[in-house]
Tab-separated table of C-alpha atoms (C1' of nucleotides) in Angstrom:
chain	number	residue	atom	x	y	z
A	1	MET	CA	-15.000	-17.809	46.433
A	2	PRO	CA	-12.776	-19.289	43.604
A	3	TYR	CA	-10.208	-17.058	41.978
A	4	HIS	CA	-11.672	-17.406	38.475
A	5	HIS	CA	-15.327	-16.153	38.109
A	6	GLY	CA	-15.866	-19.258	35.661
A	7	ASN	CA	-18.322	-17.601	33.411
A	8	LEU	CA	-17.452	-13.817	33.335
A	9	ARG	CA	-18.008	-13.342	29.581
A	10	THR	CA	-21.689	-14.414	29.978
A	11	ALA	CA	-22.137	-12.448	33.118
A	12	LEU	CA	-20.808	-9.358	31.619
A	13	LEU	CA	-23.168	-9.475	28.720
A	14	GLU	CA	-26.087	-10.054	30.786
A	15	ARG	CA	-25.287	-7.500	33.321
A	16	ALA	CA	-24.792	-5.017	30.456
A	17	ALA	CA	-28.147	-5.786	29.069
A	18	GLU	CA	-29.537	-4.958	32.679
A	19	VAL	CA	-27.723	-1.791	32.817
A	20	ILE	CA	-28.664	-0.751	29.408
A	21	ALA	CA	-32.386	-1.476	30.114
A	22	LYS	CA	-32.432	0.362	33.356
A	23	HIS	CA	-30.030	3.357	32.725
A	24	GLY	CA	-29.393	3.516	29.065
A	25	ILE	CA	-26.119	2.800	27.156
A	26	GLU	CA	-24.426	5.997	28.262
A	27	ALA	CA	-24.567	4.449	31.699
A	28	LEU	CA	-22.420	1.472	30.561
A	29	SER	CA	-18.825	1.245	31.654
A	30	LEU	CA	-16.379	-1.799	31.876
A	31	ARG	CA	-15.371	-0.615	35.304
A	32	GLY	CA	-18.988	-0.391	36.334
A	33	LEU	CA	-19.768	-3.931	35.179
A	34	ALA	CA	-16.531	-5.336	37.008
A	35	ARG	CA	-17.710	-3.584	40.318
A	36	ASP	CA	-21.267	-4.979	39.673
A	37	LEU	CA	-19.947	-8.544	39.247
A	38	GLY	CA	-17.293	-8.296	42.051
A	39	VAL	CA	-14.295	-8.776	39.738
A	40	SER	CA	-11.319	-6.464	39.309
A	41	HIS	CA	-11.652	-3.462	37.199
A	42	ALA	CA	-9.591	-4.786	34.466
A	43	ALA	CA	-10.924	-8.275	34.270
A	44	PRO	CA	-13.468	-7.564	31.547
A	45	GLY	CA	-10.413	-6.794	29.408
A	46	ALA	CA	-9.778	-10.492	29.064
A	47	HIS	CA	-13.147	-10.890	27.240
A	48	PHE	CA	-13.836	-7.696	25.529
A	49	ALA	CA	-11.100	-5.229	24.255
A	50	ASP	CA	-13.247	-2.457	25.034
A	51	ARG	CA	-16.826	-1.158	25.538
A	52	LYS	CA	-17.436	-1.025	21.867
A	53	ALA	CA	-16.372	-4.682	21.488
A	54	LEU	CA	-18.972	-5.647	24.172
A	55	LEU	CA	-21.663	-3.507	22.708
A	56	SER	CA	-20.902	-5.220	19.254
A	57	GLU	CA	-21.445	-8.596	20.708
A	58	LEU	CA	-24.791	-7.397	22.268
A	59	ALA	CA	-25.779	-6.280	18.929
A	60	ARG	CA	-24.549	-9.493	17.113
A	61	GLU	CA	-26.757	-11.260	19.745
A	62	GLY	CA	-29.483	-8.706	19.106
A	63	PHE	CA	-29.455	-9.417	15.306
A	64	ARG	CA	-29.492	-13.200	16.068
A	65	LEU	CA	-32.551	-12.939	18.628
A	66	SER	CA	-34.532	-10.778	16.257
A	67	VAL	CA	-33.910	-12.914	13.308
A	68	ASP	CA	-35.216	-15.867	15.369
A	69	ALA	CA	-38.204	-13.555	16.387
A	70	MET	CA	-39.110	-12.844	12.885
A	71	HIS	CA	-38.738	-16.461	11.768
A	72	ALA	CA	-41.140	-17.452	14.563
A	73	GLY	CA	-43.508	-14.636	13.749
A	74	ALA	CA	-43.584	-15.740	10.158
A	75	ALA	CA	-44.121	-19.164	10.948
A	76	ALA	CA	-47.100	-18.242	13.148
A	77	ALA	CA	-48.547	-16.169	10.322
A	78	GLY	CA	-49.324	-19.276	8.203
A	79	ARG	CA	-48.874	-19.969	4.573
A	80	ASP	CA	-49.650	-16.755	2.794
A	81	PRO	CA	-46.111	-15.396	1.736
A	82	VAL	CA	-47.226	-11.746	2.085
A	83	ALA	CA	-48.765	-12.272	5.557
A	84	ARG	CA	-45.518	-14.069	6.438
A	85	TYR	CA	-43.462	-11.115	5.009
A	86	ARG	CA	-45.723	-8.742	7.125
A	87	ALA	CA	-45.022	-10.793	10.248
A	88	LEU	CA	-41.403	-10.177	9.719
A	89	GLY	CA	-41.674	-6.643	10.330
A	90	ARG	CA	-44.222	-6.944	12.831
A	91	SER	CA	-42.036	-9.249	14.911
A	92	TYR	CA	-39.121	-6.965	14.590
A	93	VAL	CA	-41.060	-4.097	16.056
A	94	GLN	CA	-42.213	-6.276	18.796
A	95	PHE	CA	-38.670	-7.574	19.386
A	96	ALA	CA	-37.419	-3.866	19.668
A	97	ARG	CA	-40.288	-3.023	22.197
A	98	GLU	CA	-39.458	-6.177	24.183
A	99	ASN	CA	-35.676	-6.060	24.065
A	100	PRO	CA	-34.479	-2.596	24.391
A	101	SER	CA	-31.138	-3.345	25.442
A	102	TYR	CA	-30.334	-5.476	22.252
A	103	PHE	CA	-32.032	-3.123	20.014
A	104	ARG	CA	-30.252	-0.142	21.354
A	105	ALA	CA	-27.068	-1.915	20.881
A	106	ILE	CA	-27.964	-2.752	17.225
A	107	ASN	CA	-28.492	0.795	16.582
A	108	HIS	CA	-25.675	2.415	18.757
A	109	PRO	CA	-23.390	4.683	16.530
A	110	GLU	CA	-20.217	3.424	18.120
A	111	VAL	CA	-21.523	-0.175	16.956
A	112	ARG	CA	-22.302	1.191	13.813
A	113	ALA	CA	-18.768	2.339	13.391
A	114	HIS	CA	-17.457	-0.955	14.480
A	115	ASP	CA	-16.586	-3.075	11.710
A	116	ASP	CA	-16.047	-6.641	12.552
A	117	ASP	CA	-16.740	-9.934	10.768
A	118	ALA	CA	-19.011	-11.357	13.332
A	119	LEU	CA	-21.224	-8.148	13.444
A	120	ARG	CA	-21.280	-8.003	9.636
A	121	GLU	CA	-22.398	-11.529	9.458
A	122	ALA	CA	-25.131	-11.081	11.746
A	123	ARG	CA	-26.290	-7.923	10.001
A	124	ALA	CA	-26.193	-9.819	6.791
A	125	ALA	CA	-28.265	-12.648	8.192
A	126	TRP	CA	-30.910	-10.008	9.377
A	127	VAL	CA	-31.020	-8.627	5.819
A	128	THR	CA	-31.151	-12.029	4.250
A	129	THR	CA	-34.158	-12.853	6.255
A	130	LEU	CA	-35.920	-9.851	4.975
A	131	ARG	CA	-34.642	-10.518	1.558
A	132	GLU	CA	-36.195	-14.066	1.485
A	133	GLY	CA	-39.367	-12.640	2.715
A	134	VAL	CA	-39.420	-10.146	0.042
A	135	GLN	CA	-38.899	-12.818	-2.624
A	136	GLU	CA	-41.404	-15.085	-1.509
A	137	ALA	CA	-43.953	-12.271	-1.222
A	138	GLN	CA	-42.938	-11.043	-4.797
A	139	ALA	CA	-43.189	-14.625	-6.166
A	140	ALA	CA	-46.684	-14.655	-4.666
A	141	GLY	CA	-47.744	-11.574	-6.594
A	142	TRP	CA	-46.483	-8.729	-4.285
A	143	HIS	CA	-45.053	-5.772	-6.335
A	144	PRO	CA	-44.405	-8.135	-9.256
A	145	GLU	CA	-42.712	-5.625	-11.416
A	146	ALA	CA	-40.479	-4.056	-8.804
A	147	ASP	CA	-36.674	-4.367	-8.459
A	148	PRO	CA	-36.136	-6.977	-5.501
A	149	GLU	CA	-33.213	-4.984	-4.100
A	150	VAL	CA	-35.411	-1.836	-4.054
A	151	LEU	CA	-38.186	-3.835	-2.313
A	152	LEU	CA	-35.583	-5.050	0.106
A	153	ALA	CA	-34.200	-1.583	0.929
A	154	PHE	CA	-37.728	-0.353	1.391
A	155	SER	CA	-38.543	-3.181	3.669
A	156	CYS	CA	-35.561	-2.588	5.892
A	157	ALA	CA	-36.100	0.849	6.252
A	158	ALA	CA	-39.804	0.492	7.051
A	159	ALA	CA	-38.880	-2.114	9.639
A	160	SER	CA	-36.102	-0.319	10.973
A	161	GLY	CA	-37.755	3.005	11.116
A	162	ALA	CA	-41.003	1.556	12.543
A	163	ALA	CA	-39.085	-0.328	15.333
A	164	GLU	CA	-37.142	2.880	16.164
A	165	MET	CA	-40.087	5.036	16.319
A	166	LEU	CA	-42.561	2.754	18.043
A	167	SER	CA	-40.107	1.631	20.745
A	168	ASP	CA	-38.590	5.096	21.640
A	169	PRO	CA	-40.599	7.127	24.011
A	170	SER	CA	-39.287	10.272	22.720
A	171	TRP	CA	-40.987	9.372	19.326
A	172	ALA	CA	-43.967	7.193	20.194
A	173	GLY	CA	-45.822	10.108	21.778
A	174	ALA	CA	-45.724	12.299	18.675
A	175	PHE	CA	-48.517	10.028	17.041
A	176	GLY	CA	-52.064	10.369	18.056
A	177	ALA	CA	-52.569	6.570	18.794
A	178	ALA	CA	-53.084	5.599	22.356
A	179	ASP	CA	-52.339	1.928	21.513
A	180	VAL	CA	-48.898	1.376	20.252
A	181	ASP	CA	-49.559	-2.280	19.275
A	182	ALA	CA	-52.434	-1.425	17.311
A	183	LEU	CA	-50.342	1.336	15.583
A	184	ALA	CA	-47.593	-0.985	14.817
A	185	ASP	CA	-50.289	-3.478	13.285
A	186	ALA	CA	-51.613	-0.698	11.086
A	187	VAL	CA	-48.357	0.631	9.974
A	188	LEU	CA	-47.398	-2.920	8.855
A	189	ASP	CA	-50.599	-3.238	7.106
A	190	LEU	CA	-49.654	-0.032	5.128
A	191	VAL	CA	-46.192	-1.554	4.101
A	192	VAL	CA	-47.701	-4.699	2.716
A	193	HIS	CA	-51.358	-3.899	1.838
A	194	ARG	CA	-51.106	-1.492	-0.974
A	195	SER	CA	-48.819	-3.541	-2.809
A	196	ARG	CA	-51.308	-6.187	-2.945
A	197	THR	CA	-53.759	-4.109	-4.684
A	198	SER	CA	-51.238	-2.577	-7.190
A	199	VAL	CA	-52.879	-4.277	-10.134
A	200	LEU	CA	-56.567	-5.517	-8.817
A	201	PRO	CA	-58.159	-4.321	-5.668
A	202	LEU	CA	-59.223	-7.428	-3.690
A	203	PRO	CA	-62.350	-7.173	-1.556
A	204	ASP	CA	-60.914	-9.145	1.295
A	205	ASP	CA	-57.947	-6.854	1.418
A	206	GLU	CA	-60.147	-3.862	1.294
A	207	ARG	CA	-62.116	-5.102	4.388
A	208	LYS	CA	-58.817	-5.499	6.335
A	209	VAL	CA	-58.067	-1.861	6.131
A	210	SER	CA	-61.413	-0.572	7.129
B	1	MET	CA	-6.146	38.558	21.565
B	2	PRO	CA	-9.164	39.760	23.644
B	3	TYR	CA	-10.032	38.098	26.775
B	4	HIS	CA	-13.559	37.219	25.714
B	5	HIS	CA	-13.735	34.911	22.533
B	6	GLY	CA	-16.708	36.952	21.327
B	7	ASN	CA	-18.731	34.241	19.549
B	8	LEU	CA	-17.781	31.187	21.383
B	9	ARG	CA	-21.163	29.473	21.416
B	10	THR	CA	-21.370	29.412	17.537
B	11	ALA	CA	-17.837	28.419	17.299
B	12	LEU	CA	-18.393	25.358	19.583
B	13	LEU	CA	-21.244	24.243	17.500
B	14	GLU	CA	-19.484	24.640	14.257
B	15	ARG	CA	-16.311	22.905	15.502
B	16	ALA	CA	-18.501	20.175	17.046
B	17	ALA	CA	-20.187	19.568	13.614
B	18	GLU	CA	-16.525	19.309	11.999
B	19	VAL	CA	-15.367	16.992	14.661
B	20	ILE	CA	-18.489	14.676	14.288
B	21	ALA	CA	-18.252	14.682	10.380
B	22	LYS	CA	-14.515	13.845	10.505
B	23	HIS	CA	-14.273	11.377	13.595
B	24	GLY	CA	-17.739	10.613	14.599
B	25	ILE	CA	-19.726	11.603	17.828
B	26	GLU	CA	-17.692	9.502	20.026
B	27	ALA	CA	-14.611	11.754	19.481
B	28	LEU	CA	-16.476	14.740	20.693
B	29	SER	CA	-15.658	16.192	24.016
B	30	LEU	CA	-15.993	19.609	25.479
B	31	ARG	CA	-12.241	19.653	26.342
B	32	GLY	CA	-11.286	18.818	23.034
B	33	LEU	CA	-13.552	21.455	21.432
B	34	ALA	CA	-12.125	24.122	23.974
B	35	ARG	CA	-8.566	23.003	22.851
B	36	ASP	CA	-9.292	23.255	19.401
B	37	LEU	CA	-10.675	26.784	19.794
B	38	GLY	CA	-8.057	28.007	22.014
B	39	VAL	CA	-10.101	28.621	25.204
B	40	SER	CA	-9.802	27.208	28.601
B	41	HIS	CA	-11.127	23.840	29.387
B	42	ALA	CA	-14.018	24.898	31.381
B	43	ALA	CA	-15.202	27.730	28.971
B	44	PRO	CA	-17.580	25.768	27.012
B	45	GLY	CA	-19.368	25.102	30.309
B	46	ALA	CA	-20.524	28.852	30.013
B	47	HIS	CA	-22.674	27.851	27.092
B	48	PHE	CA	-23.554	24.094	27.477
B	49	ALA	CA	-24.039	22.393	30.582
B	50	ASP	CA	-22.605	19.320	29.227
B	51	ARG	CA	-21.794	17.358	25.977
B	52	LYS	CA	-25.584	16.222	25.860
B	53	ALA	CA	-26.739	19.706	25.852
B	54	LEU	CA	-24.422	20.536	23.061
B	55	LEU	CA	-25.514	17.542	21.002
B	56	SER	CA	-29.121	18.442	21.771
B	57	GLU	CA	-28.430	21.966	20.198
B	58	LEU	CA	-26.930	20.427	17.249
B	59	ALA	CA	-29.940	18.026	16.967
B	60	ARG	CA	-32.392	20.921	17.192
B	61	GLU	CA	-30.502	22.829	14.388
B	62	GLY	CA	-30.426	19.583	12.535
B	63	PHE	CA	-34.439	19.214	12.791
B	64	ARG	CA	-34.686	22.846	11.675
B	65	LEU	CA	-32.376	22.472	8.677
B	66	SER	CA	-33.973	19.224	7.505
B	67	VAL	CA	-37.498	20.881	7.862
B	68	ASP	CA	-36.190	23.614	5.710
B	69	ALA	CA	-34.816	21.039	3.243
B	70	MET	CA	-38.096	19.292	3.259
B	71	HIS	CA	-40.040	22.352	2.504
B	72	ALA	CA	-37.691	23.350	-0.220
B	73	GLY	CA	-37.948	19.794	-1.832
B	74	ALA	CA	-41.724	19.970	-1.626
B	75	ALA	CA	-41.818	23.456	-3.190
B	76	ALA	CA	-39.511	22.220	-6.130
B	77	ALA	CA	-41.953	19.336	-6.672
B	78	GLY	CA	-44.721	21.506	-8.039
B	79	ARG	CA	-48.348	21.478	-7.158
B	80	ASP	CA	-49.326	17.691	-6.842
B	81	PRO	CA	-49.693	16.946	-3.184
B	82	VAL	CA	-48.525	13.391	-3.462
B	83	ALA	CA	-45.430	14.527	-5.506
B	84	ARG	CA	-44.793	17.007	-2.683
B	85	TYR	CA	-45.308	14.322	0.015
B	86	ARG	CA	-42.909	12.074	-1.796
B	87	ALA	CA	-40.403	15.029	-1.943
B	88	LEU	CA	-40.588	15.472	1.862
B	89	GLY	CA	-39.158	11.936	2.266
B	90	ARG	CA	-36.699	12.193	-0.526
B	91	SER	CA	-35.410	15.546	0.744
B	92	TYR	CA	-34.868	14.088	4.169
B	93	VAL	CA	-32.764	11.250	2.829
B	94	GLN	CA	-30.641	13.790	0.953
B	95	PHE	CA	-30.385	15.941	4.046
B	96	ALA	CA	-29.076	12.970	5.963
B	97	ARG	CA	-26.588	12.111	3.331
B	98	GLU	CA	-25.310	15.607	3.069
B	99	ASN	CA	-25.213	16.696	6.624
B	100	PRO	CA	-23.988	13.747	8.599
B	101	SER	CA	-23.148	15.575	11.776
B	102	TYR	CA	-26.605	17.080	12.155
B	103	PHE	CA	-28.325	13.749	11.390
B	104	ARG	CA	-26.068	11.781	13.644
B	105	ALA	CA	-26.940	14.325	16.411
B	106	ILE	CA	-30.707	13.803	15.583
B	107	ASN	CA	-30.462	10.234	16.140
B	108	HIS	CA	-28.042	9.844	18.910
B	109	PRO	CA	-29.161	7.900	21.974
B	110	GLU	CA	-27.998	10.499	24.457
B	111	VAL	CA	-29.937	13.038	22.531
B	112	ARG	CA	-32.953	10.823	22.398
B	113	ALA	CA	-32.709	10.442	26.238
B	114	HIS	CA	-32.514	14.301	26.679
B	115	ASP	CA	-35.903	15.729	27.150
B	116	ASP	CA	-35.879	19.521	26.967
B	117	ASP	CA	-38.486	21.837	25.333
B	118	ALA	CA	-36.304	23.346	22.668
B	119	LEU	CA	-35.550	19.816	21.315
B	120	ARG	CA	-39.236	18.712	21.801
B	121	GLU	CA	-40.471	21.537	19.803
B	122	ALA	CA	-38.034	20.993	17.042
B	123	ARG	CA	-39.026	17.422	16.821
B	124	ALA	CA	-42.604	18.348	16.804
B	125	ALA	CA	-41.906	20.650	13.971
B	126	TRP	CA	-40.513	17.930	11.919
B	127	VAL	CA	-43.276	15.682	12.780
B	128	THR	CA	-45.782	18.539	11.775
B	129	THR	CA	-44.140	19.033	8.527
B	130	LEU	CA	-44.712	15.235	7.600
B	131	ARG	CA	-48.225	15.483	8.968
B	132	GLU	CA	-49.124	18.365	6.823
B	133	GLY	CA	-47.703	16.462	3.741
B	134	VAL	CA	-49.764	13.556	4.664
B	135	GLN	CA	-52.951	15.520	5.181
B	136	GLU	CA	-52.675	17.240	1.796
B	137	ALA	CA	-51.710	13.985	0.017
B	138	GLN	CA	-54.648	12.239	1.649
B	139	ALA	CA	-56.922	15.022	0.654
B	140	ALA	CA	-55.911	14.557	-2.784
B	141	GLY	CA	-56.767	10.854	-2.929
B	142	TRP	CA	-53.760	9.124	-1.253
B	143	HIS	CA	-55.010	6.377	1.105
B	144	PRO	CA	-58.293	8.169	1.439
B	145	GLU	CA	-59.623	5.480	3.926
B	146	ALA	CA	-56.686	5.358	6.164
B	147	ASP	CA	-56.262	6.746	9.625
B	148	PRO	CA	-54.065	9.853	9.370
B	149	GLU	CA	-52.107	9.228	12.450
B	150	VAL	CA	-51.348	5.684	11.100
B	151	LEU	CA	-50.200	7.485	7.715
B	152	LEU	CA	-48.120	9.725	9.785
B	153	ALA	CA	-46.440	7.026	11.761
B	154	PHE	CA	-45.708	5.015	8.677
B	155	SER	CA	-44.474	8.162	6.858
B	156	CYS	CA	-41.996	9.066	9.750
B	157	ALA	CA	-40.818	5.446	10.017
B	158	ALA	CA	-40.269	5.080	6.282
B	159	ALA	CA	-38.471	8.539	6.027
B	160	SER	CA	-36.426	7.965	9.026
B	161	GLY	CA	-35.522	4.330	8.255
B	162	ALA	CA	-34.526	5.173	4.704
B	163	ALA	CA	-32.507	8.241	5.877
B	164	GLU	CA	-30.562	5.973	8.310
B	165	MET	CA	-29.951	3.014	5.861
B	166	LEU	CA	-28.967	5.019	2.887
B	167	SER	CA	-26.816	7.323	4.749
B	168	ASP	CA	-24.930	4.858	6.908
B	169	PRO	CA	-22.043	2.896	5.126
B	170	SER	CA	-22.594	-0.054	7.356
B	171	TRP	CA	-26.146	-0.646	5.901
B	172	ALA	CA	-25.961	0.968	2.515
B	173	GLY	CA	-23.715	-1.894	1.109
B	174	ALA	CA	-26.243	-4.457	2.196
B	175	PHE	CA	-28.433	-3.644	-0.917
B	176	GLY	CA	-27.344	-4.550	-4.353
B	177	ALA	CA	-27.890	-1.160	-5.843
B	178	ALA	CA	-24.749	0.540	-7.061
B	179	ASP	CA	-26.447	4.118	-7.154
B	180	VAL	CA	-27.650	5.137	-3.697
B	181	ASP	CA	-29.353	8.150	-5.213
B	182	ALA	CA	-31.410	6.012	-7.598
B	183	LEU	CA	-32.167	3.615	-4.852
B	184	ALA	CA	-33.487	6.436	-2.639
B	185	ASP	CA	-35.642	7.554	-5.413
B	186	ALA	CA	-37.010	4.102	-5.941
B	187	VAL	CA	-37.654	3.390	-2.342
B	188	LEU	CA	-39.731	6.782	-2.133
B	189	ASP	CA	-41.595	5.811	-5.128
B	190	LEU	CA	-42.767	2.580	-3.210
B	191	VAL	CA	-43.601	4.568	-0.196
B	192	VAL	CA	-46.082	6.753	-2.239
B	193	HIS	CA	-46.921	4.905	-5.373
B	194	ARG	CA	-49.094	1.956	-4.371
B	195	SER	CA	-51.155	4.362	-2.281
B	196	ARG	CA	-52.180	6.015	-5.492
B	197	THR	CA	-53.362	3.105	-7.123
B	198	SER	CA	-55.318	1.746	-4.221
B	199	VAL	CA	-58.688	2.194	-5.726
B	200	LEU	CA	-57.851	2.641	-9.518
B	201	PRO	CA	-54.660	2.002	-11.218
B	202	LEU	CA	-53.578	5.096	-13.318
B	203	PRO	CA	-51.598	4.462	-16.546
B	204	ASP	CA	-49.163	7.470	-15.641
B	205	ASP	CA	-48.238	6.054	-12.310
B	206	GLU	CA	-47.662	2.641	-13.904
B	207	ARG	CA	-45.048	3.918	-16.024
B	208	LYS	CA	-43.250	5.731	-13.448
B	209	VAL	CA	-42.214	2.407	-11.832
B	210	SER	CA	-41.263	0.732	-14.845
C	1	DG	C1'	6.493	-31.712	38.263
C	2	DG	C1'	7.068	-28.138	34.809
C	3	DT	C1'	5.466	-25.196	31.121
C	4	DC	C1'	2.095	-22.455	28.929
C	5	DG	C1'	-1.626	-19.738	28.335
C	6	DA	C1'	-6.005	-17.938	29.811
C	7	DA	C1'	-8.239	-15.390	33.294
C	8	DC	C1'	-7.632	-12.759	36.486
C	9	DT	C1'	-5.283	-8.789	40.259
C	10	DT	C1'	-2.897	-4.694	41.285
C	11	DG	C1'	-1.080	-0.420	40.126
C	12	DT	C1'	-0.133	3.759	37.301
C	13	DC	C1'	-1.168	7.295	34.017
C	14	DA	C1'	-3.933	10.378	30.913
C	15	DA	C1'	-8.102	12.227	29.459
C	16	DT	C1'	-12.687	13.828	30.556
C	17	DG	C1'	-16.401	15.722	33.139
C	18	DC	C1'	-17.647	18.358	37.028
C	19	DC	C1'	-17.146	21.728	40.502
C	20	DA	C1'	-15.446	25.877	42.703
C	21	DA	C1'	-13.067	30.148	43.376
C	22	DG	C1'	-10.955	33.694	40.823
C	23	DT	C1'	-10.373	37.112	36.830
C	24	DT	C1'	-11.832	40.010	32.839
C	25	DC	C1'	-15.088	43.197	30.928
C	26	DG	C1'	-19.505	45.396	29.271
C	27	DT	C1'	-23.613	47.578	30.807
C	28	DG	C1'	-26.512	50.334	33.510
C	29	DA	C1'	-27.397	53.131	37.572
C	30	DC	C1'	-25.893	56.981	40.238
D	1	DG	C1'	-16.233	58.951	36.474
D	2	DT	C1'	-17.264	55.168	39.923
D	3	DC	C1'	-19.418	51.157	41.372
D	4	DA	C1'	-22.208	47.106	41.244
D	5	DC	C1'	-23.422	43.136	38.628
D	6	DG	C1'	-23.585	39.315	35.866
D	7	DA	C1'	-21.943	36.859	31.739
D	8	DA	C1'	-17.915	35.022	29.896
D	9	DC	C1'	-14.119	33.385	30.752
D	10	DT	C1'	-9.429	31.036	33.587
D	11	DT	C1'	-7.178	28.230	36.776
D	12	DG	C1'	-7.050	24.355	39.784
D	13	DG	C1'	-8.590	20.185	42.097
D	14	DC	C1'	-10.986	15.755	42.113
D	15	DA	C1'	-13.388	11.462	40.729
D	16	DT	C1'	-14.198	8.390	37.046
D	17	DT	C1'	-13.003	5.828	33.214
D	18	DG	C1'	-10.119	3.578	29.858
D	19	DA	C1'	-5.694	1.851	28.552
D	20	DC	C1'	-1.547	-0.317	29.649
D	21	DA	C1'	1.739	-3.245	32.138
D	22	DA	C1'	3.593	-6.180	35.595
D	23	DG	C1'	2.172	-9.830	38.695
D	24	DT	C1'	-0.749	-13.881	40.376
D	25	DT	C1'	-3.787	-18.011	39.943
D	26	DC	C1'	-5.136	-22.098	37.943
D	27	DG	C1'	-6.255	-25.775	34.382
D	28	DA	C1'	-4.542	-28.410	30.793
D	29	DC	C1'	-0.918	-30.924	28.755
D	30	DC	C1'	3.536	-33.123	28.361
DNA sequence: GGTCGAACTTGTCAATGCCAAGTTCGTGAC
DNA sequence: GTCACGAACTTGGCATTGACAAGTTCGACC
């Protein structure tokens, strides 16, 4: 058993994600992680100033992973810019449902109140991903007359709100749908679909909703 | 100075809202409130089993106040069901911005994980308010072909996401708009507007966006 | 080999939540 | 008026956690 753990920072983040997934963020403590990993109670202090710093790093990683997921979702959606834009939101909802620890860290109030450069950059990259999706969709005829920053705010709100509500058991049960995946698909259809018919209804789009 | 405070439960809730507004939820502790109110450290225990119970009560009150605000907003919007529906969302954003303590309690992860009847009922009443708004708007021709539960999920996600993002300084700065009120108005226009033109564009509605 | 700094350990203290026993006081029954 | 009871409180003790500081280990560099 060497004196130095050798990879404590990564181990702390991994164990933290496990604890959050199993017991929620309120169960997370630096001493608890230290115990779990077999190091002294103050050892995590060498890597993270406090719990908030650890959570912020998880959130930063969560933003990065979700941006990757959104890009992958958009790539899988093909060439149509509006379909790619829709895939951004759908992928974020899926990310939230499949990665509760990272998603909870992203949205945790203590992280929200933590204003460090790395986190701000990660959040900005997330917003940029949606902004690019908005711009391409708009260039393709989606909401052609709207202010792009308003479209962006709407998009971020819808993606974030849908991800929260469709990944949180205390909310997901409020809606009558038995299949959360199908509900997420339908909600994202609403986010993008009406926009497409703002000027002229398209028969293809009409069939999609039915 | 009588032995009994006489109205400790209410005083605790009021002081908690003040502390949250000024220092954030992470600064809230039962001992801190007890000190602030000049009672013994264990006295709050007679009214709230723990911090989570206190926060849940604040969240319940927050849901109630926000439902009142939404109803008032809808009443002020006049007779048009779609305008009234839009006013629900707009009023919720405004509520979030004007009542940060209650809004933060509503969304706090520990409250989310707290599953008691009073909170569930309050949340259900909030959802019902939106559901009624959706039903009336749909009956008036908004998204006539859509599944009402999908509309509801979309509405809750949009309202909640917009309220979060437009009330939280760490997000609000991400959008280029200088005026958050105008941005909130525009975002809500996007939520409702396209729906109205799903079948036929209406000249009045077109002018609203411009 | 010596120095330095990062990664750790050990120990202490304060704040918080939690629990239990004790005190105060208002209400209702007799 | 007295007594019993229960709700609202006080006091005290304990465990856990974060924060801090001094001490130890160990790898890199000169």
